[in-house]
Short mmCIF file of C-alpha atoms and ligand atoms in Angstrom, two decimals:
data_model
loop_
_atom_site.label_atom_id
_atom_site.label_comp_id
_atom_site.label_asym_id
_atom_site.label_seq_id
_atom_site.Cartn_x
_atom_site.Cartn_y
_atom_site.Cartn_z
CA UNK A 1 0.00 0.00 0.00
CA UNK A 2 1.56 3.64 -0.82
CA UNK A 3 2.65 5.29 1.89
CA UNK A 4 0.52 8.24 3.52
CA UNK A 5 1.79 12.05 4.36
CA UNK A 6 0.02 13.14 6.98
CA UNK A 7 -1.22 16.55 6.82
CA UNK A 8 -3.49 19.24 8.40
CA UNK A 9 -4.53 22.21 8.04
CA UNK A 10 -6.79 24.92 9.90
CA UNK A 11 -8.23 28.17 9.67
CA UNK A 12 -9.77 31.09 11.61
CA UNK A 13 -12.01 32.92 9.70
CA UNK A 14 -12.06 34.78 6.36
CA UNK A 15 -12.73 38.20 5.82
CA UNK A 16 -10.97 41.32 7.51
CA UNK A 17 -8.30 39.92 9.44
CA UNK A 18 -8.40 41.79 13.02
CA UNK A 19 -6.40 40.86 15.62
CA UNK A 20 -3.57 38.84 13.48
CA UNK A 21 -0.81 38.05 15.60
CA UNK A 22 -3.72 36.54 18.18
CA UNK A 23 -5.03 34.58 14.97
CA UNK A 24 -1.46 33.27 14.52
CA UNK A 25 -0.78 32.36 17.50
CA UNK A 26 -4.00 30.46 17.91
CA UNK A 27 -3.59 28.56 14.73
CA UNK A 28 0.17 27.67 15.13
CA UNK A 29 -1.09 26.41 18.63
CA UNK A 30 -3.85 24.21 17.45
CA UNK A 31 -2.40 23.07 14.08
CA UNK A 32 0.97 22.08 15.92
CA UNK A 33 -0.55 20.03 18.62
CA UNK A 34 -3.03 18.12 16.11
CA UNK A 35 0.25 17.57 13.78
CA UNK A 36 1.94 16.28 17.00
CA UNK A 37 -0.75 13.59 17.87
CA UNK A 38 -0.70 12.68 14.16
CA UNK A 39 2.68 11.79 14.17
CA UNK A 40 2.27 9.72 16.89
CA UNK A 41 -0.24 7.27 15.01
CA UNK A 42 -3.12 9.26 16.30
CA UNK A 43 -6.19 8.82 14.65
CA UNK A 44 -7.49 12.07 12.51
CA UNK A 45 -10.77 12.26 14.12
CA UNK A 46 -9.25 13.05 17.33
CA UNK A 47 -6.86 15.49 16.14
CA UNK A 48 -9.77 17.73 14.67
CA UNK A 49 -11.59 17.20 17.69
CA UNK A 50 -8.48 18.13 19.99
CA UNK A 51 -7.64 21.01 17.46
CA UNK A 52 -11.06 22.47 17.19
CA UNK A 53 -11.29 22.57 21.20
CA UNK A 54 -7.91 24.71 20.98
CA UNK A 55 -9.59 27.23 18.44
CA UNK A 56 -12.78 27.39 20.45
CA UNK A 57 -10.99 28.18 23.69
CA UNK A 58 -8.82 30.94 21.65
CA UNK A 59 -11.30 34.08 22.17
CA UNK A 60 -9.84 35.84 19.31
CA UNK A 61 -11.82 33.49 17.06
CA UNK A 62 -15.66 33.40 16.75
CA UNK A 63 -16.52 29.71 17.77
CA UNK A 64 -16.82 28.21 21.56
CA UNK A 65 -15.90 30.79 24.39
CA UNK A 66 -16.01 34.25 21.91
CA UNK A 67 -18.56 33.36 19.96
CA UNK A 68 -20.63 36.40 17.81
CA UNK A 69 -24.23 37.13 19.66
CA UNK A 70 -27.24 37.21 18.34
CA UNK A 71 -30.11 40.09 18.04
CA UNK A 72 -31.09 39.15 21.78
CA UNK A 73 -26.79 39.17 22.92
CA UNK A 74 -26.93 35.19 23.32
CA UNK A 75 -24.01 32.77 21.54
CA UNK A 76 -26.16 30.05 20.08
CA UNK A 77 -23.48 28.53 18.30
CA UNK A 78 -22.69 25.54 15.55
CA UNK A 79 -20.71 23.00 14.66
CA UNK A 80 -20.06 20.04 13.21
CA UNK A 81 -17.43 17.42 12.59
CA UNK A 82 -17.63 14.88 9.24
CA UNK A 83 -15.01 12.04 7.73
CA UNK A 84 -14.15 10.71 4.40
CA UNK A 85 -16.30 7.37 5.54
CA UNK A 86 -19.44 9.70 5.87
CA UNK A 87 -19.72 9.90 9.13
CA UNK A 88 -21.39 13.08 10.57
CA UNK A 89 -22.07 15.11 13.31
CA UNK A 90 -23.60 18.31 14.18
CA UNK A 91 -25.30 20.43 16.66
CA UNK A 92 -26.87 24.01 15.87
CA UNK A 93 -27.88 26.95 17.86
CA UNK A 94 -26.61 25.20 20.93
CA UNK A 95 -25.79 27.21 24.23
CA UNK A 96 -23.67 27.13 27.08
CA UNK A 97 -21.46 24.63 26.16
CA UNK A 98 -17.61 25.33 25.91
CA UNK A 99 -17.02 23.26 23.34
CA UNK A 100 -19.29 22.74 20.72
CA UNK A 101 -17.34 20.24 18.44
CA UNK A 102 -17.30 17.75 21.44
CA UNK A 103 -20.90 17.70 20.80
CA UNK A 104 -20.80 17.02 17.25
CA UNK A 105 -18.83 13.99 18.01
CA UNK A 106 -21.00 12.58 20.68
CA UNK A 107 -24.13 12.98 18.14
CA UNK A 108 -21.69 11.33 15.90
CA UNK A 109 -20.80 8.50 18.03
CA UNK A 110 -23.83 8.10 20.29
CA UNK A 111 -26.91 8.47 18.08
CA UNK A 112 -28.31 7.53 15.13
CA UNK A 113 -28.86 11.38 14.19
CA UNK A 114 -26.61 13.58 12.28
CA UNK A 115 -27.98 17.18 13.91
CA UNK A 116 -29.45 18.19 17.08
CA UNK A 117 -30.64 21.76 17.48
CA UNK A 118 -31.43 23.93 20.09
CA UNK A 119 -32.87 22.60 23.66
CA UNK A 120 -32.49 19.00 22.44
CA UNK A 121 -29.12 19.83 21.80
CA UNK A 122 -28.20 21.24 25.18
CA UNK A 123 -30.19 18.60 26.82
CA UNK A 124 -28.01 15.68 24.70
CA UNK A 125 -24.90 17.88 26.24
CA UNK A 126 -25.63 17.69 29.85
CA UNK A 127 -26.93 13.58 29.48
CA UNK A 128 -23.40 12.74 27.82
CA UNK A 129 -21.80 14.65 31.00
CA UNK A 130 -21.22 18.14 29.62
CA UNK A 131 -21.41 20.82 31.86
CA UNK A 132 -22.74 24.34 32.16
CA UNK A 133 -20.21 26.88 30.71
CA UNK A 134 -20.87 30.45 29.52
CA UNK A 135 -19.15 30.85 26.16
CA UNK A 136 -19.85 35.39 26.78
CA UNK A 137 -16.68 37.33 26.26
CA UNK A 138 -16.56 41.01 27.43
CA UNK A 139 -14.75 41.54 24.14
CA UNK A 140 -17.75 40.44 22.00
CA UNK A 141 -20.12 42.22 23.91
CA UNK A 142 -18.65 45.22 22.73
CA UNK A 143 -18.81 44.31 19.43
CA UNK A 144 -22.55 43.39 20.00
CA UNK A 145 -22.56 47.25 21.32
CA UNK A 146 -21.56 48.71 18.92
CA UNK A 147 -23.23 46.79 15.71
CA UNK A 148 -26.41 46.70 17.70
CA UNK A 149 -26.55 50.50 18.00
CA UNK A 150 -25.90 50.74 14.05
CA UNK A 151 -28.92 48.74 13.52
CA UNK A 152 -32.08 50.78 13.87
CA UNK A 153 -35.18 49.45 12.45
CA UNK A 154 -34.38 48.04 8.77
CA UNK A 155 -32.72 45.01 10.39
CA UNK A 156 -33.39 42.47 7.52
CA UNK A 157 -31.71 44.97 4.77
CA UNK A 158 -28.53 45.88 6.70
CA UNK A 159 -27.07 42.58 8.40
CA UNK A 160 -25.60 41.78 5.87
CA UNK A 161 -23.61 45.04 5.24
CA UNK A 162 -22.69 44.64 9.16
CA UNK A 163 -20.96 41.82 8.43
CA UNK A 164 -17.05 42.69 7.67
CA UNK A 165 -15.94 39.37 9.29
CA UNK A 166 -15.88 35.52 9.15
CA UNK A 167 -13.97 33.83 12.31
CA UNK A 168 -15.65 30.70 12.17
CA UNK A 169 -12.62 27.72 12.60
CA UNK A 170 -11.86 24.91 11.22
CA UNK A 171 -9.72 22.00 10.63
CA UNK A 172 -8.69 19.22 8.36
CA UNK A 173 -6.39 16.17 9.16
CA UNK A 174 -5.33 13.28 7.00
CA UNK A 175 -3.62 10.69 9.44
CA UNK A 176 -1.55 7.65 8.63
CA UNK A 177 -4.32 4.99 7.55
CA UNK A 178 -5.73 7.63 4.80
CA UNK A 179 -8.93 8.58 7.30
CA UNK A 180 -9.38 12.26 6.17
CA UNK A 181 -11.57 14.24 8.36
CA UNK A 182 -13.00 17.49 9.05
CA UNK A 183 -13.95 19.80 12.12
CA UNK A 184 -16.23 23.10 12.02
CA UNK A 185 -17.37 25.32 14.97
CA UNK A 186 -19.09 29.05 14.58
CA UNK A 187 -20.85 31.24 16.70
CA UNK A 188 -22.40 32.50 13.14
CA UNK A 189 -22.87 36.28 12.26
CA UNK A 190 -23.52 39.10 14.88
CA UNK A 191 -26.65 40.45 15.44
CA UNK A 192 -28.13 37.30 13.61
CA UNK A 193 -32.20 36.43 14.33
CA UNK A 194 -32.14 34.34 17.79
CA UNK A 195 -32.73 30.63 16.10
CA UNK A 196 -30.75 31.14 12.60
CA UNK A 197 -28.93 28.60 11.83
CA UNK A 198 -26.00 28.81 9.07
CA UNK A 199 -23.74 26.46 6.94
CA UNK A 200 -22.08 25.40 9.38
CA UNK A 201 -23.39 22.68 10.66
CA UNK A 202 -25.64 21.51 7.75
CA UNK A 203 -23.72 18.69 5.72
CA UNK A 204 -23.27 19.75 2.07
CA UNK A 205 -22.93 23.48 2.68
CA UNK A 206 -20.10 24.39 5.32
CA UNK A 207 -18.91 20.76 5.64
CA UNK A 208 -18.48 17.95 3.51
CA UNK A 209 -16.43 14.49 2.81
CA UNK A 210 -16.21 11.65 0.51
CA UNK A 211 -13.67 9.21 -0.20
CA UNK A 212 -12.67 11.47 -2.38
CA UNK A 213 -11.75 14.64 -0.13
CA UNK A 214 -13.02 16.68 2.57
CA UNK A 215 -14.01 20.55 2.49
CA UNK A 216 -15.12 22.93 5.06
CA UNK A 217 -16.38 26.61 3.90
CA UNK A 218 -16.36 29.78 6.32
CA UNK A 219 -18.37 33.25 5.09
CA UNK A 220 -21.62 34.30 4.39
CA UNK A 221 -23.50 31.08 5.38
CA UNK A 222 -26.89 32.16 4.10
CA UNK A 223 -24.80 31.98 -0.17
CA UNK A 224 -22.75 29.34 1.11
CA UNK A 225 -25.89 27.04 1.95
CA UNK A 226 -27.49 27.80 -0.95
CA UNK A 227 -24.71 27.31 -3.12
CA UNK A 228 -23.80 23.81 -1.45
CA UNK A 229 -20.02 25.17 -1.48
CA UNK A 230 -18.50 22.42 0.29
CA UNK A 231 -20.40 19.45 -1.96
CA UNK A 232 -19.33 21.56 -4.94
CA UNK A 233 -15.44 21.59 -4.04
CA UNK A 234 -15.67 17.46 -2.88
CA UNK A 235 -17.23 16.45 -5.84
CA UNK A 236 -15.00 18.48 -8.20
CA UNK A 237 -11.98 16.49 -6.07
CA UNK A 238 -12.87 13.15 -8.59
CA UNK A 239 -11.31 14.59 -11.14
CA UNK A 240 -8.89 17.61 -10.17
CA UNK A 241 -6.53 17.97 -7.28
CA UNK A 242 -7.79 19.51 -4.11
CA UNK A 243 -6.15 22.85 -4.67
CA UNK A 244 -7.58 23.14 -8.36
CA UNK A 245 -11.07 21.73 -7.40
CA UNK A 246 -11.59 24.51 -4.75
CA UNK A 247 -10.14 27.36 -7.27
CA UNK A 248 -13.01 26.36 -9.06
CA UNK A 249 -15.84 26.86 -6.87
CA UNK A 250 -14.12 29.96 -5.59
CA UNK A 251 -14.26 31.33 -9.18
CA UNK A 252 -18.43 30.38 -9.29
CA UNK A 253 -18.64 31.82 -6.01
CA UNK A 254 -17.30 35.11 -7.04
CA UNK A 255 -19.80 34.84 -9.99
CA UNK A 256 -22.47 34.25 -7.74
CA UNK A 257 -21.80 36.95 -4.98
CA UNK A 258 -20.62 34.14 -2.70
CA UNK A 259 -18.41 35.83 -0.38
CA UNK A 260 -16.30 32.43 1.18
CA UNK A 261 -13.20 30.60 2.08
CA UNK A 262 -12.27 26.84 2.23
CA UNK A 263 -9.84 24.61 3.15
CA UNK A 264 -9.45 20.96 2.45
CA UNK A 265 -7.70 17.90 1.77
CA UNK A 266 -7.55 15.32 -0.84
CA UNK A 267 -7.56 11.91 -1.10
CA UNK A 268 -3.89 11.92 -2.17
CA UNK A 269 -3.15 14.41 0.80
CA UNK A 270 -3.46 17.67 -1.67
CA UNK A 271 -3.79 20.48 0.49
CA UNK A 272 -7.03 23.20 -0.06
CA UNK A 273 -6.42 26.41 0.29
CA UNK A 274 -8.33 29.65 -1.25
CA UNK A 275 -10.82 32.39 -0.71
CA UNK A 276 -12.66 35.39 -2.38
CA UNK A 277 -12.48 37.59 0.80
CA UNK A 278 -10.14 40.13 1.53
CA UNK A 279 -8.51 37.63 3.40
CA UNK A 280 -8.23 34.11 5.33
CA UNK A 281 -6.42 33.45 8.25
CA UNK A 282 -4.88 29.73 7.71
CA UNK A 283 -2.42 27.54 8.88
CA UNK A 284 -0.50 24.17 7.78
CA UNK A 285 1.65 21.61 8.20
CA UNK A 286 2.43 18.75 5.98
CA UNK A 287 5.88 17.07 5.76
CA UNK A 288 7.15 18.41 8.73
CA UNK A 289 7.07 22.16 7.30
CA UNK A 290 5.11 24.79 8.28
CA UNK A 291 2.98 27.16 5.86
CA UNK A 292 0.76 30.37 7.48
CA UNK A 293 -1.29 33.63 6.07
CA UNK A 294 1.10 36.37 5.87
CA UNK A 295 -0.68 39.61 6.37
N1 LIG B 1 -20.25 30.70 7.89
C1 LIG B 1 -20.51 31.23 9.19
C2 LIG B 1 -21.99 31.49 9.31
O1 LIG B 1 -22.56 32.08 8.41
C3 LIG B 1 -19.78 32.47 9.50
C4 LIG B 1 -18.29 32.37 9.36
O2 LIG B 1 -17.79 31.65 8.50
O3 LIG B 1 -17.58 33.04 10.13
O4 LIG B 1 -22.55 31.17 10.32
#
């Protein structure tokens, strides 16, 4: 059997990139201990998981403790976590958990469901031994401060010109036996309707994996979902390398007023990379070298 490169890669959002050296640092953090574990044999599933949980607890990012609030100032938050065999996981609009992605693998692992949502969510938490944990940062409440006083009346018409930023993270990890999988948390957009729910979680949209690759998408989750972004880039990965298949659907995004980013990994261990936004904050490592966003 040919031999395997491991690989992963992660990223923290795409969009302005605020904050950068706190980006860095977070993704240098997470994408060197999930290389670490990978080297040791460790399976890739785990090293999204563990890598994930470093992003979420990084409050620079938008995902776990720092998530974006909603209209009402609560983090309902998403994730989801998905590998080349098809298995899924997600939760959405879940609260008061620190780690979402944990989650995602229990609904994985422990049900036959792919998504929980909401109060069923939280409840599914707390029976599988996850505790209370408020995910409320001083520093996002400010930002929900100041957006929310921008807002007025016409909220429908102006979210979306509110929204300078994408922080959701993610990673992507191909391990030693060829298992490629992938690992998405969000607290979504600021000042989104208490109850939306974005790409993130849904499989297809924000996330997705086949034998032949797997994709996760951060941006504007509203295009992204209906553009099935993530499907698009996998199921361009039959034919093209990972880093040509995503070009690809970045160039239809663009033509569709998609704003997004991805990252991704192919079944060869082809790297993902690209984005329409002003910018991406990403990290990787594969063959022992490091590669990060310069900005
Ligand atoms: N895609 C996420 C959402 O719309 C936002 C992001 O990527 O930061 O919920």
């Amino acid at each position: 059997m040919k031999k395997i490169n491991c690989a992963i890669i992660g990223q923290g959002g795409a969009g302005g990139i605020n904050y950068p050296q706190r980006r860095r640092d977070g993704l240098i953090k997470a994408v060197s201990v999930g290389y670490g574990i990978l080297m040791q044999n460790g399976s890739s599933l785990d090293v999204v998981e563990k890598a994930v949980e470093i992003l979420e607890n990084t409050t620079v990012f938008n995902a776990g403790t720092g998530s974006a609030l909603n209209l009402k100032g609560e983090a309902e938050m998403d994730a989801s976590i998905m590998t080349n065999k098809l298995g899924f996981g997600a939760v959405a609009a879940i609260k008061n958990v620190k780690n979402p992605i944990k989650v995602a693998r229990l609904v994985m692992e422990k049900t036959d469901h792919l998504l929980l949502c909401a109060e069923g969510a939280i409840k599914f938490a707390r029976s599988m031994g996850i505790k209370y944990y408020n995910t409320k940062t001083k520093e996002k409440e400010r930002v929900w401060k100041r957006k929310r006083k921008n807002l007025k009346s016409a909220y429908f018409k102006k979210l979306n010109k509110l929204i300078d930023l994408y922080e959701t993270v993610s990673i992507v990890a191909i391990d030693k036996n060829g298992l490629i999988c992938v690992g998405i948390s969000t607290g979504g957009i600021t000042l989104r309707l208490p109850g939306r729910i974005g790409d993130t979680p849904i499989i297809g949209t924000g996330i997705y994996a086949d034998k032949n690759g797997v994709v996760s998408a951060t941006g504007h989750g509203e295009e992204i979902m209906r553009h099935m972004i993530a499907f698009r880039a996998v199921s361009l990965m039959v034919r093209y390398p990972a880093q040509t298949a995503g070009k690809k659907v970045i160039d239809y995004a663009t033509k569709n007023g998609c704003k997004c980013g991805l990252i991704g990994i192919d079944k060869k261990g082809r790297i993902l990379c690209a984005n329409n936004t002003k910018s991406m904050s990403w990290c990787y490592i594969k063959n022992g070298k490091m590669e990060l966003f310069k900005y």
